[in-house]
Amino acid sequence: MRTARRQRLYPHNRTAYLFLLPWLIGLFCLTLGPMLGSLYLSLTKYNLLSAPEWIGFANFKTIFTDDSTFTGSLKLTFKYVILSVPLRLIFALFVAMALNKGIKALGIYRTVYYIPSLLGGSVAISIVWRQIFDTDGLINGFLGWFGIHGPAWIAHPDYLIYPIVSLSIWQFGSAMVIFLAGLKQIPADLYEASQVDGAGKVRQFFKISLPMLTPVIFFNLIMSIINSFQAFTPAYVIGDGHGGPLDASMFYTLYLYLKGFSYFDMGYASALAWIMLVIIAVFTGIIFATSRFWVFYGDGKEGR
Amino acid sequence: MLTFRRYSGSGLRHLLIIAIGLAMLYPVLWLLASSFKPNQDIFTDTGLWPSTWTLDNYRNGWRGFQGITFARFFGNSALVSVLAVLGNIITCSFAAYAFARLEFRFKKIWFAMMLVTIMLPYHVTLVPQYIIFSELHWINTYLPLFLPKWLAHDSFFILLMVQFIRGIPKELDESATIDGCSQQKLYFRIIMPLLLPALITTAIFTFIWTWDDFFSQMIYLSDIKLFTVQLGIRALFDPSGTSDWGALMAISVLSLIPITLIFLVFQRYFLDGIATTGLK
């Protein structure tokens, strides 16, 4: 009788699990298993050659009390996230607003603006960026027209972050496409009604567009933050590949990579990975928790 | 007066949009132009139109290094990317079909886990994954690069397809079931053909991300014969400044051609795909 009930509740149990099989194997072998493994390794000293040696919380203790590279890389990564995420999203929203109404050949513009997001992840573009920001590169040539003597962006540790940030902002296209789709969803009669009531463009933006876009902003914000924390290729290629000069390109993921795959300190790298997970989880947690105060769902339901 | 204002407003907006668009494209155009300039001109001749044209860069770059040409690297990248694409479209759509249409035990739990894994940073599982693949003697093979895709590891695409399948009318399934169609047949005969736009979106994303995935390729491949395009470019590039810049630029241009072409051909699916995943 129990099986009959189960049969009724889950009529496709067997077929469903057949379809889910590859994903389930992946979930256990590539995600859950490795997560437990990484948690275990973070409490060990392990160099791939000899067996992992249990050292308790020593890795974490070193990281938090005696590792200035960790502190520096964390600060640098935060700085990168704080500079690049808001600027990229503001720029994306700005261009999406400009493209939204009455532009002919919208498809062409959408494509052109998207191309940086398409190409930006490659090693080739990171190399181009490095050259553009070189001491006698394009940017300094451009600044020269205005009589500004540009700094050595790549060679000077104080300035290296700006080329990397600008590469990230340059790739605003994917966020823009999402904003554009969001703007298209806003009913035109909202604007018409507010126009009748005498609302200007600025007021319309803050009272209609922005609130109606908050679900999309929410999505873009979460995705951008998660991705930015994990930025690697630009830091590796625009910097010298070892975090230099003077740790100015030592992003968190680069440090993790160097610890794990250059110094083969797999335990330490795992500990760094878990700290990163916690930081990202806290950030997304905060955004989720505050979302009910600022994310507005057009169907009248505030929050989810 | 009013029409004039409206006209000039939109004219300004157009100018602004075109100016930003050109600024966006400038680095790419500069790369393209540089690839046709003689080496000594690349950093002195800053104009976009080369004063002297040359194809030497392409010839020199294509030669590669240590006796291995870029033909090999491109072939390797293509092989890895195509295997990854096939894996993703098959296994992610299977999982998506189960989540969107079938009733089974613990569905809610599995679905929640799938959503959480989308936000999980790659690095948390990186070290143990590397150790597993190394124990299996899969270092310096392409298995670590494409096998995860055959296990629907990119949950992002599962979600994309779940959303898409939910938009397909359920009446189709119901009438097919009444006609005696099994759940497996239902997927292959009805859902999969209708899922095509989502499959194409997934295929393009997967191709581009795999083609560009420098990090994994660098970790798992050290044998030059197995190098991908990204690794080849990075190996040509010497940060201390003695690189053959022209050759590097030429190969960089070539490395961007496949993804640009695919994007331009399928851009409608692609851009709409981004837009819809972002929305719901």
Coordinates of C-alpha atoms in Angstrom, one line a residue:
Chain A
M1 CA 0.0 0.0 0.0
R2 CA 2.8 2.3 0.8
T3 CA 4.4 1.6 -2.5
A4 CA 1.1 2.4 -4.2
R5 CA 1.0 5.8 -2.5
R6 CA 4.6 6.4 -3.5
Q7 CA 3.8 5.4 -7.0
R8 CA 1.0 8.0 -7.1
L9 CA 3.1 10.8 -5.6
Y10 CA 6.1 10.2 -7.7
P11 CA 4.9 8.6 -10.9
H12 CA 8.2 9.1 -12.7
N13 CA 10.6 8.4 -10.0
R14 CA 12.7 5.9 -11.9
T15 CA 12.8 7.9 -15.2
A16 CA 13.6 11.1 -13.4
Y17 CA 16.6 9.6 -11.6
L18 CA 17.8 8.1 -14.9
F19 CA 17.7 11.6 -16.4
L20 CA 19.3 13.1 -13.3
L21 CA 22.0 10.4 -13.1
P22 CA 24.9 12.4 -14.8
W23 CA 24.1 15.4 -12.7
L24 CA 23.9 13.4 -9.5
I25 CA 27.3 11.7 -10.2
G26 CA 28.7 15.2 -10.8
L27 CA 27.2 16.6 -7.6
F28 CA 28.7 13.9 -5.5
C29 CA 32.1 13.4 -7.3
L30 CA 32.8 17.0 -8.3
T31 CA 31.0 19.1 -5.8
L32 CA 30.0 17.6 -2.5
G33 CA 32.8 15.1 -2.2
P34 CA 35.5 17.6 -3.1
M35 CA 34.0 20.2 -0.7
L36 CA 34.3 17.7 2.2
G37 CA 37.8 16.9 0.9
S38 CA 38.8 20.5 0.8
L39 CA 37.4 21.1 4.3
Y40 CA 39.5 18.1 5.5
L41 CA 42.6 19.3 3.6
S42 CA 42.3 22.8 5.0
L43 CA 43.2 21.2 8.4
T44 CA 46.3 19.5 7.0
K45 CA 49.6 20.0 5.6
Y46 CA 49.7 18.4 2.2
N47 CA 52.1 18.7 -0.7
L48 CA 50.7 16.0 -3.1
L49 CA 53.7 13.8 -2.5
S50 CA 53.5 12.6 1.0
A51 CA 50.3 11.8 2.9
P52 CA 48.3 14.8 4.4
E53 CA 49.5 15.6 7.9
W54 CA 46.8 16.7 10.3
I55 CA 47.6 20.1 11.8
G56 CA 44.2 21.2 13.0
F57 CA 43.5 24.9 12.6
A58 CA 47.2 25.8 12.1
N59 CA 46.6 26.9 8.5
F60 CA 43.8 29.3 9.5
K61 CA 45.8 30.5 12.5
T62 CA 48.7 31.4 10.2
I63 CA 46.4 33.0 7.6
F64 CA 44.7 35.3 10.1
T65 CA 47.7 36.2 12.3
D66 CA 50.9 35.8 10.3
D67 CA 50.3 36.2 6.6
S68 CA 50.6 39.7 5.3
T69 CA 50.2 38.4 1.7
F70 CA 46.7 37.1 2.6
T71 CA 45.7 40.4 4.1
G72 CA 47.1 42.3 1.2
S73 CA 45.4 40.1 -1.4
L74 CA 42.1 40.3 0.4
K75 CA 42.3 44.1 0.6
L76 CA 43.3 44.3 -3.1
T77 CA 40.4 42.0 -4.1
F78 CA 37.9 44.1 -2.0
K79 CA 39.2 47.2 -3.6
Y80 CA 38.8 45.7 -7.0
V81 CA 35.2 44.6 -6.2
I82 CA 34.2 47.9 -4.7
L83 CA 35.7 49.9 -7.6
S84 CA 34.6 47.7 -10.5
V85 CA 31.2 46.3 -9.6
P86 CA 29.3 49.6 -9.0
L87 CA 31.0 51.4 -11.9
R88 CA 30.3 48.5 -14.3
L89 CA 26.6 48.4 -13.3
I90 CA 26.1 52.1 -13.4
F91 CA 27.6 52.3 -16.8
A92 CA 25.6 49.3 -18.0
L93 CA 22.4 51.0 -16.7
F94 CA 23.3 54.3 -18.3
V95 CA 23.9 52.8 -21.7
A96 CA 20.8 50.6 -21.4
M97 CA 18.7 53.7 -20.7
A98 CA 20.2 55.5 -23.7
L99 CA 19.5 52.6 -25.9
N100 CA 16.1 51.8 -24.6
K101 CA 13.9 54.3 -26.5
G102 CA 13.7 55.2 -30.1
I103 CA 17.1 54.0 -31.3
K104 CA 17.2 52.6 -34.8
A105 CA 19.4 49.6 -35.4
L106 CA 19.3 48.7 -31.8
G107 CA 20.6 45.2 -32.6
I108 CA 23.8 46.6 -34.0
Y109 CA 24.5 48.7 -30.9
R110 CA 23.6 45.9 -28.6
T111 CA 26.1 43.7 -30.4
V112 CA 28.8 46.3 -30.4
Y113 CA 28.5 46.9 -26.7
Y114 CA 28.4 43.2 -26.0
I115 CA 31.6 42.4 -27.9
P116 CA 33.9 43.4 -25.0
S117 CA 32.1 41.0 -22.6
L118 CA 32.5 38.3 -25.3
L119 CA 36.2 38.8 -25.8
G120 CA 37.3 40.2 -22.4
G121 CA 37.9 36.9 -20.7
S122 CA 40.6 35.8 -23.1
V123 CA 44.4 36.0 -22.6
A124 CA 44.6 38.0 -25.8
I125 CA 42.6 40.9 -24.5
S126 CA 44.5 41.0 -21.2
I127 CA 47.7 41.3 -23.2
V128 CA 46.2 44.1 -25.3
W129 CA 45.2 45.9 -22.1
R130 CA 48.7 45.6 -20.7
Q131 CA 50.0 47.2 -23.8
I132 CA 47.4 49.9 -23.9
F133 CA 48.3 51.0 -20.4
D134 CA 52.0 50.7 -20.9
T135 CA 54.1 53.7 -20.1
D136 CA 54.2 54.7 -23.8
G137 CA 50.9 53.1 -24.6
L138 CA 47.6 54.5 -25.9
I139 CA 46.2 55.7 -22.6
N140 CA 49.2 57.8 -21.8
G141 CA 49.4 59.0 -25.4
F142 CA 45.7 60.1 -25.0
L143 CA 46.4 61.9 -21.7
G144 CA 49.4 63.5 -23.4
W145 CA 47.0 65.4 -25.7
F146 CA 45.7 67.2 -22.6
G147 CA 49.2 67.8 -21.3
I148 CA 48.8 65.2 -18.6
H149 CA 51.9 63.1 -18.0
G150 CA 50.4 59.6 -17.3
P151 CA 52.0 57.3 -14.7
A152 CA 53.6 53.9 -15.4
W153 CA 50.3 52.1 -14.9
I154 CA 51.7 48.6 -15.2
A155 CA 55.1 48.9 -13.6
H156 CA 54.0 51.0 -10.6
P157 CA 52.4 49.1 -7.8
D158 CA 50.1 52.0 -6.9
Y159 CA 48.5 52.2 -10.3
L160 CA 48.3 48.6 -11.5
I161 CA 44.8 48.0 -10.2
Y162 CA 43.3 50.7 -12.5
P163 CA 44.1 48.9 -15.7
I164 CA 42.6 45.8 -14.2
V165 CA 39.5 47.6 -13.0
S166 CA 39.0 49.4 -16.3
L167 CA 39.2 46.0 -18.1
S168 CA 36.3 44.8 -15.9
I169 CA 34.2 48.0 -16.5
W170 CA 34.8 47.7 -20.2
Q171 CA 32.9 44.4 -20.1
F172 CA 29.7 46.0 -19.0
G173 CA 27.8 44.5 -22.0
S174 CA 26.3 41.4 -20.4
A175 CA 24.9 43.4 -17.5
M176 CA 23.6 46.0 -20.0
V177 CA 21.7 43.3 -22.1
I178 CA 20.0 42.2 -18.9
F179 CA 19.1 45.8 -18.0
L180 CA 17.8 46.4 -21.4
A181 CA 15.5 43.4 -21.2
G182 CA 14.4 44.7 -17.8
L183 CA 13.6 48.1 -19.2
K184 CA 11.5 46.6 -22.0
Q185 CA 9.4 44.9 -19.4
I186 CA 8.3 48.1 -17.8
P187 CA 4.7 48.9 -19.0
A188 CA 4.7 52.1 -21.1
D189 CA 1.4 53.3 -19.5
L190 CA 3.3 53.9 -16.2
Y191 CA 5.4 56.5 -18.0
E192 CA 2.4 58.0 -19.8
A193 CA 0.4 58.2 -16.6
S194 CA 3.2 59.9 -14.8
Q195 CA 3.7 62.3 -17.7
V196 CA 0.1 63.3 -17.4
D197 CA 0.7 64.0 -13.7
G198 CA 3.6 66.3 -14.7
A199 CA 6.6 64.1 -13.7
G200 CA 9.9 65.0 -15.4
K201 CA 12.5 62.6 -16.8
V202 CA 14.5 62.6 -13.6
R203 CA 11.5 61.9 -11.4
Q204 CA 10.4 59.2 -13.8
F205 CA 13.8 57.6 -13.5
F206 CA 13.8 57.5 -9.7
K207 CA 10.1 56.7 -9.2
I208 CA 9.5 54.3 -12.1
S209 CA 12.5 52.9 -13.9
L210 CA 14.8 52.4 -10.9
P211 CA 12.2 50.6 -8.7
M212 CA 10.9 48.5 -11.5
L213 CA 14.5 47.4 -12.3
T214 CA 15.4 46.4 -8.8
P215 CA 15.0 42.7 -9.4
V216 CA 17.4 42.9 -12.3
I217 CA 19.8 45.1 -10.3
F218 CA 19.7 42.5 -7.6
F219 CA 20.6 39.7 -10.0
N220 CA 23.3 41.7 -11.7
L221 CA 24.8 42.7 -8.4
I222 CA 25.0 39.2 -7.0
M223 CA 26.4 37.8 -10.2
S224 CA 29.0 40.6 -10.6
I225 CA 30.2 40.3 -7.0
I226 CA 30.6 36.6 -7.2
N227 CA 32.5 36.8 -10.5
S228 CA 34.6 39.7 -9.4
F229 CA 35.8 37.9 -6.3
Q230 CA 37.0 35.2 -8.7
A231 CA 38.8 37.3 -11.2
F232 CA 42.0 35.6 -12.3
T233 CA 43.2 36.0 -15.9
P234 CA 43.6 39.8 -15.9
A235 CA 45.5 39.7 -12.6
Y236 CA 47.7 36.9 -13.9
V237 CA 48.4 38.4 -17.4
I238 CA 48.4 42.2 -16.7
G239 CA 50.5 41.6 -13.6
D240 CA 53.7 39.5 -13.9
G241 CA 52.0 36.2 -13.0
H242 CA 53.5 36.1 -9.5
G243 CA 51.4 38.8 -8.0
G244 CA 54.0 41.5 -8.6
P245 CA 55.1 44.3 -8.8
L246 CA 55.2 44.3 -5.0
D247 CA 52.0 42.2 -4.7
A248 CA 50.0 44.8 -6.6
S249 CA 48.4 42.1 -8.8
M250 CA 48.2 39.6 -6.0
F251 CA 44.4 39.0 -6.3
Y252 CA 42.9 36.5 -3.9
T253 CA 42.5 33.7 -6.5
L254 CA 46.1 34.3 -7.8
Y255 CA 47.4 33.9 -4.3
L256 CA 45.4 30.7 -3.9
Y257 CA 46.7 29.4 -7.2
L258 CA 50.3 30.2 -6.3
K259 CA 50.0 28.6 -2.9
G260 CA 48.4 25.4 -4.3
F261 CA 50.1 25.0 -7.6
S262 CA 53.4 26.8 -7.4
Y263 CA 54.3 26.0 -3.8
F264 CA 52.2 22.8 -3.6
D265 CA 50.8 23.7 -0.2
M266 CA 47.4 22.2 -0.9
G267 CA 46.2 22.4 2.7
Y268 CA 46.9 26.1 2.8
A269 CA 45.2 26.6 -0.5
S270 CA 42.1 24.8 0.6
A271 CA 41.9 26.9 3.8
L272 CA 42.1 30.0 1.6
A273 CA 39.4 28.6 -0.6
W274 CA 37.1 28.1 2.4
I275 CA 37.7 31.6 3.6
M276 CA 36.8 32.9 0.1
L277 CA 33.6 30.8 0.2
V278 CA 32.6 32.3 3.5
I279 CA 33.3 35.8 2.4
I280 CA 31.2 35.4 -0.8
A281 CA 28.5 33.7 1.2
V282 CA 28.4 36.6 3.7
F283 CA 28.3 39.1 0.9
T284 CA 25.5 37.4 -1.0
G285 CA 23.7 36.7 2.3
I286 CA 23.8 40.4 3.1
I287 CA 22.4 41.3 -0.3
F288 CA 19.7 38.7 0.0
A289 CA 18.8 39.8 3.5
T290 CA 18.5 43.4 2.6
S291 CA 16.8 42.7 -0.7
R292 CA 13.3 42.8 0.9
F293 CA 13.9 46.4 1.7
W294 CA 14.9 47.6 -1.7
V295 CA 14.0 44.9 -4.3
F296 CA 10.5 45.7 -5.6
Y297 CA 8.5 43.1 -7.5
G298 CA 6.0 44.7 -9.9
D299 CA 3.2 42.2 -9.1
G300 CA 2.7 43.8 -5.7
K301 CA 4.5 41.2 -3.7
E302 CA 7.3 42.9 -1.8
G303 CA 10.2 40.4 -1.5
R304 CA 9.7 36.8 -2.2
Chain B
M1 CA 10.5 74.4 -31.5
L2 CA 9.3 71.3 -29.7
T3 CA 10.1 69.1 -32.6
F4 CA 13.5 70.7 -32.9
R5 CA 14.3 70.0 -29.3
R6 CA 13.2 66.4 -29.6
Y7 CA 15.2 66.0 -32.7
S8 CA 18.4 67.5 -31.2
G9 CA 17.9 65.5 -28.0
S10 CA 17.9 62.2 -29.9
G11 CA 20.7 63.4 -32.2
L12 CA 22.9 64.1 -29.1
R13 CA 21.9 60.7 -27.7
H14 CA 22.9 59.1 -31.0
L15 CA 26.2 60.8 -31.0
L16 CA 26.9 59.8 -27.5
I17 CA 26.0 56.2 -28.2
I18 CA 28.1 56.0 -31.3
A19 CA 31.1 57.7 -29.4
I20 CA 30.9 55.2 -26.6
G21 CA 30.5 52.3 -29.0
L22 CA 33.7 53.4 -30.9
A23 CA 35.6 53.8 -27.6
M24 CA 34.4 50.3 -26.7
L25 CA 35.6 48.8 -29.9
Y26 CA 38.9 50.8 -30.0
P27 CA 41.1 48.3 -28.2
V28 CA 39.8 45.5 -30.5
L29 CA 40.4 47.6 -33.6
W30 CA 43.9 48.6 -32.3
L31 CA 44.7 44.9 -31.8
L32 CA 43.5 44.2 -35.4
A33 CA 45.5 47.1 -36.8
S34 CA 48.6 46.2 -34.9
S35 CA 48.6 42.6 -36.2
F36 CA 49.2 44.0 -39.7
K37 CA 52.0 46.5 -38.7
P38 CA 55.7 45.7 -38.8
N39 CA 57.0 45.1 -35.3
Q40 CA 58.8 48.4 -35.0
D41 CA 55.7 50.3 -35.9
I42 CA 53.3 48.8 -33.3
F43 CA 54.1 51.2 -30.5
T44 CA 55.2 54.2 -32.5
D45 CA 52.5 54.3 -35.2
T46 CA 49.5 54.8 -33.0
G47 CA 47.0 55.3 -35.9
L48 CA 44.4 52.6 -36.6
W49 CA 45.4 52.4 -40.3
P50 CA 48.8 50.8 -40.7
S51 CA 51.2 52.9 -42.7
T52 CA 53.0 49.8 -43.8
W53 CA 51.0 46.6 -44.2
T54 CA 52.6 43.2 -43.5
L55 CA 51.5 39.6 -43.1
D56 CA 54.7 38.6 -41.5
N57 CA 53.2 38.6 -38.1
Y58 CA 50.7 36.0 -39.0
R59 CA 53.4 33.9 -40.6
N60 CA 55.7 34.2 -37.6
G61 CA 53.0 33.7 -35.1
W62 CA 51.5 30.7 -36.7
R63 CA 54.9 29.0 -36.6
G64 CA 54.4 28.6 -32.9
F65 CA 57.3 27.4 -30.8
Q66 CA 59.3 24.2 -30.2
G67 CA 58.3 22.9 -33.5
I68 CA 54.6 23.0 -32.8
T69 CA 52.4 25.3 -34.9
F70 CA 49.3 27.1 -33.8
A71 CA 47.4 24.8 -36.1
R72 CA 47.9 22.2 -33.4
F73 CA 46.8 24.6 -30.6
F74 CA 43.7 25.6 -32.4
G75 CA 42.8 22.0 -33.1
N76 CA 43.3 21.2 -29.4
S77 CA 41.1 24.1 -28.3
A78 CA 38.4 23.1 -30.8
L79 CA 38.4 19.5 -29.6
V80 CA 38.1 20.4 -26.0
S81 CA 35.4 23.0 -26.6
V82 CA 33.3 20.8 -28.8
L83 CA 33.5 17.9 -26.3
A84 CA 32.5 20.4 -23.6
V85 CA 29.5 21.7 -25.7
L86 CA 28.2 18.2 -26.4
G87 CA 28.4 17.2 -22.7
N88 CA 26.7 20.3 -21.5
I89 CA 23.8 20.3 -23.9
I90 CA 23.1 16.6 -23.4
T91 CA 23.4 16.2 -19.6
C92 CA 22.2 19.6 -18.6
S93 CA 19.0 19.2 -20.7
F94 CA 18.4 15.8 -19.1
A95 CA 18.6 17.2 -15.6
A96 CA 16.5 20.2 -16.6
Y97 CA 13.8 18.0 -18.1
A98 CA 13.6 16.0 -14.8
F99 CA 13.4 19.1 -12.7
A100 CA 10.9 20.9 -15.0
R101 CA 8.5 18.0 -15.9
L102 CA 8.9 14.9 -13.8
E103 CA 7.7 14.1 -10.2
F104 CA 10.2 12.3 -8.0
R105 CA 11.3 11.9 -4.5
F106 CA 13.4 14.6 -2.9
K107 CA 12.9 16.8 -5.9
K108 CA 12.8 20.0 -3.8
I109 CA 16.1 19.1 -2.0
W110 CA 17.9 18.3 -5.2
F111 CA 16.6 21.4 -6.9
A112 CA 17.7 23.6 -4.0
M113 CA 21.2 22.0 -4.2
M114 CA 21.4 22.7 -7.9
L115 CA 20.6 26.4 -7.2
V116 CA 23.2 26.6 -4.5
T117 CA 25.9 25.1 -6.7
I118 CA 25.4 27.9 -9.2
M119 CA 26.8 30.4 -6.7
L120 CA 29.6 28.1 -5.4
P121 CA 33.0 29.5 -6.3
Y122 CA 35.1 27.1 -8.4
H123 CA 38.0 27.4 -6.0
V124 CA 36.4 25.5 -3.1
T125 CA 36.4 22.3 -5.0
L126 CA 39.5 23.1 -7.0
V127 CA 42.2 21.4 -4.9
P128 CA 40.4 18.1 -4.3
Q129 CA 39.3 17.9 -7.9
Y130 CA 42.9 18.4 -8.9
I131 CA 43.9 15.6 -6.6
I132 CA 41.3 13.2 -7.9
F133 CA 42.2 13.9 -11.5
S134 CA 45.9 13.5 -10.6
E135 CA 45.3 10.2 -8.8
L136 CA 43.4 9.0 -11.9
H137 CA 46.5 10.0 -14.0
W138 CA 44.3 12.4 -16.0
I139 CA 46.8 15.3 -15.7
N140 CA 47.9 16.2 -19.2
T141 CA 44.8 14.8 -20.7
Y142 CA 41.7 16.7 -21.7
L143 CA 39.4 14.7 -19.4
P144 CA 39.6 17.2 -16.5
L145 CA 38.6 19.9 -19.0
F146 CA 35.5 18.3 -20.5
L147 CA 34.4 15.4 -18.3
P148 CA 32.7 17.8 -15.7
K149 CA 30.5 19.0 -18.6
W150 CA 29.4 15.4 -19.2
L151 CA 28.2 15.4 -15.6
A152 CA 26.1 18.5 -15.9
H153 CA 28.5 20.4 -13.7
D154 CA 27.5 23.9 -14.9
S155 CA 24.2 24.1 -13.0
F156 CA 23.7 27.6 -14.5
F157 CA 22.6 25.9 -17.8
I158 CA 20.3 23.5 -16.0
L159 CA 18.5 26.5 -14.5
L160 CA 18.4 28.2 -17.9
M161 CA 16.8 25.1 -19.5
V162 CA 14.4 24.5 -16.6
Q163 CA 13.1 28.1 -17.1
F164 CA 12.7 27.4 -20.8
I165 CA 11.0 24.1 -20.5
R166 CA 8.5 25.6 -18.0
G167 CA 7.5 27.9 -20.9
I168 CA 6.6 25.0 -23.1
P169 CA 2.8 24.3 -22.9
K170 CA 2.1 21.3 -20.7
E171 CA -0.8 20.2 -22.9
L172 CA 1.7 18.9 -25.4
D173 CA 3.1 16.5 -22.8
E174 CA -0.4 15.5 -21.7
S175 CA -1.8 14.6 -25.1
A176 CA 1.4 12.7 -25.9
T177 CA 1.1 10.7 -22.7
I178 CA -2.5 9.9 -23.5
D179 CA -1.3 8.6 -26.9
G180 CA 0.9 6.3 -24.9
C181 CA 4.2 8.1 -25.2
S182 CA 6.7 7.2 -22.4
Q183 CA 8.6 9.9 -20.4
Q184 CA 11.8 9.1 -22.3
K185 CA 10.1 9.4 -25.6
L186 CA 8.4 12.6 -24.5
Y187 CA 11.8 14.2 -23.9
F188 CA 13.4 13.1 -27.2
R189 CA 10.3 13.6 -29.4
I190 CA 8.7 16.7 -27.9
I191 CA 10.8 18.6 -25.4
M192 CA 14.2 18.4 -27.0
P193 CA 13.1 19.8 -30.4
L194 CA 11.3 22.7 -28.7
L195 CA 14.2 23.3 -26.5
L196 CA 16.5 24.1 -29.4
P197 CA 16.9 27.9 -28.7
A198 CA 18.0 27.1 -25.1
L199 CA 20.3 24.3 -26.4
I200 CA 21.9 26.7 -28.8
T201 CA 22.4 29.4 -26.1
T202 CA 24.0 26.8 -23.9
A203 CA 26.2 25.6 -26.7
I204 CA 27.5 29.1 -27.5
F205 CA 28.2 30.0 -23.9
T206 CA 29.9 26.7 -23.3
F207 CA 32.0 27.0 -26.4
I208 CA 33.2 30.5 -25.5
W209 CA 33.8 29.9 -21.9
T210 CA 35.7 26.7 -22.6
W211 CA 37.7 28.3 -25.4
D212 CA 38.7 31.1 -23.0
D213 CA 39.1 29.1 -19.8
F214 CA 42.8 29.8 -19.2
F215 CA 42.8 28.8 -15.5
S216 CA 41.8 25.1 -15.9
Q217 CA 43.9 24.7 -19.0
M218 CA 46.9 26.1 -17.2
I219 CA 46.5 23.8 -14.2
Y220 CA 45.8 20.6 -16.1
L221 CA 48.0 20.9 -19.2
S222 CA 51.8 21.2 -19.2
D223 CA 52.7 19.1 -22.2
I224 CA 53.2 21.5 -25.1
K225 CA 51.7 19.1 -27.6
L226 CA 48.4 19.4 -25.7
F227 CA 48.5 23.2 -25.4
T228 CA 45.3 25.1 -26.2
V229 CA 45.3 28.5 -27.9
Q230 CA 45.2 30.4 -24.6
L231 CA 48.2 28.5 -23.3
G232 CA 50.0 29.1 -26.6
I233 CA 49.4 32.8 -26.5
R234 CA 50.5 33.0 -22.9
A235 CA 53.7 31.1 -23.7
L236 CA 54.5 33.5 -26.6
F237 CA 54.0 36.4 -24.3
D238 CA 56.9 37.4 -22.2
P239 CA 55.9 40.0 -19.6
S240 CA 59.5 41.3 -19.3
G241 CA 59.0 42.9 -22.7
T242 CA 61.0 40.9 -25.2
S243 CA 58.0 39.3 -26.9
D244 CA 57.5 39.3 -30.7
W245 CA 54.6 41.7 -30.3
G246 CA 53.5 41.5 -33.9
A247 CA 53.3 37.7 -33.8
L248 CA 51.5 37.9 -30.5
M249 CA 48.9 40.4 -31.8
A250 CA 48.3 38.3 -35.0
I251 CA 47.7 35.1 -33.0
S252 CA 45.5 37.0 -30.5
V253 CA 43.4 38.2 -33.4
L254 CA 43.1 34.6 -34.7
S255 CA 42.2 33.4 -31.2
L256 CA 39.3 35.8 -31.1
I257 CA 37.9 34.9 -34.5
P258 CA 36.1 31.6 -33.6
I259 CA 34.2 33.1 -30.7
T260 CA 33.4 36.3 -32.6
L261 CA 32.1 34.3 -35.6
I262 CA 29.9 32.1 -33.5
F263 CA 28.6 35.1 -31.6
L264 CA 27.7 37.0 -34.7
V265 CA 26.0 34.0 -36.3
F266 CA 23.9 33.1 -33.3
Q267 CA 23.7 36.5 -31.5
R268 CA 20.0 36.6 -31.3
Y269 CA 19.7 33.4 -29.3
F270 CA 22.7 34.4 -27.3
L271 CA 21.6 37.9 -26.3
D272 CA 18.0 36.9 -25.6
G273 CA 19.4 34.0 -23.6
I274 CA 21.3 36.3 -21.4
A275 CA 18.3 38.6 -21.0
T276 CA 16.0 35.8 -20.0
T277 CA 18.3 34.1 -17.5
G278 CA 18.8 37.4 -15.9
L279 CA 15.1 38.1 -15.6
K280 CA 13.5 35.2 -13.8

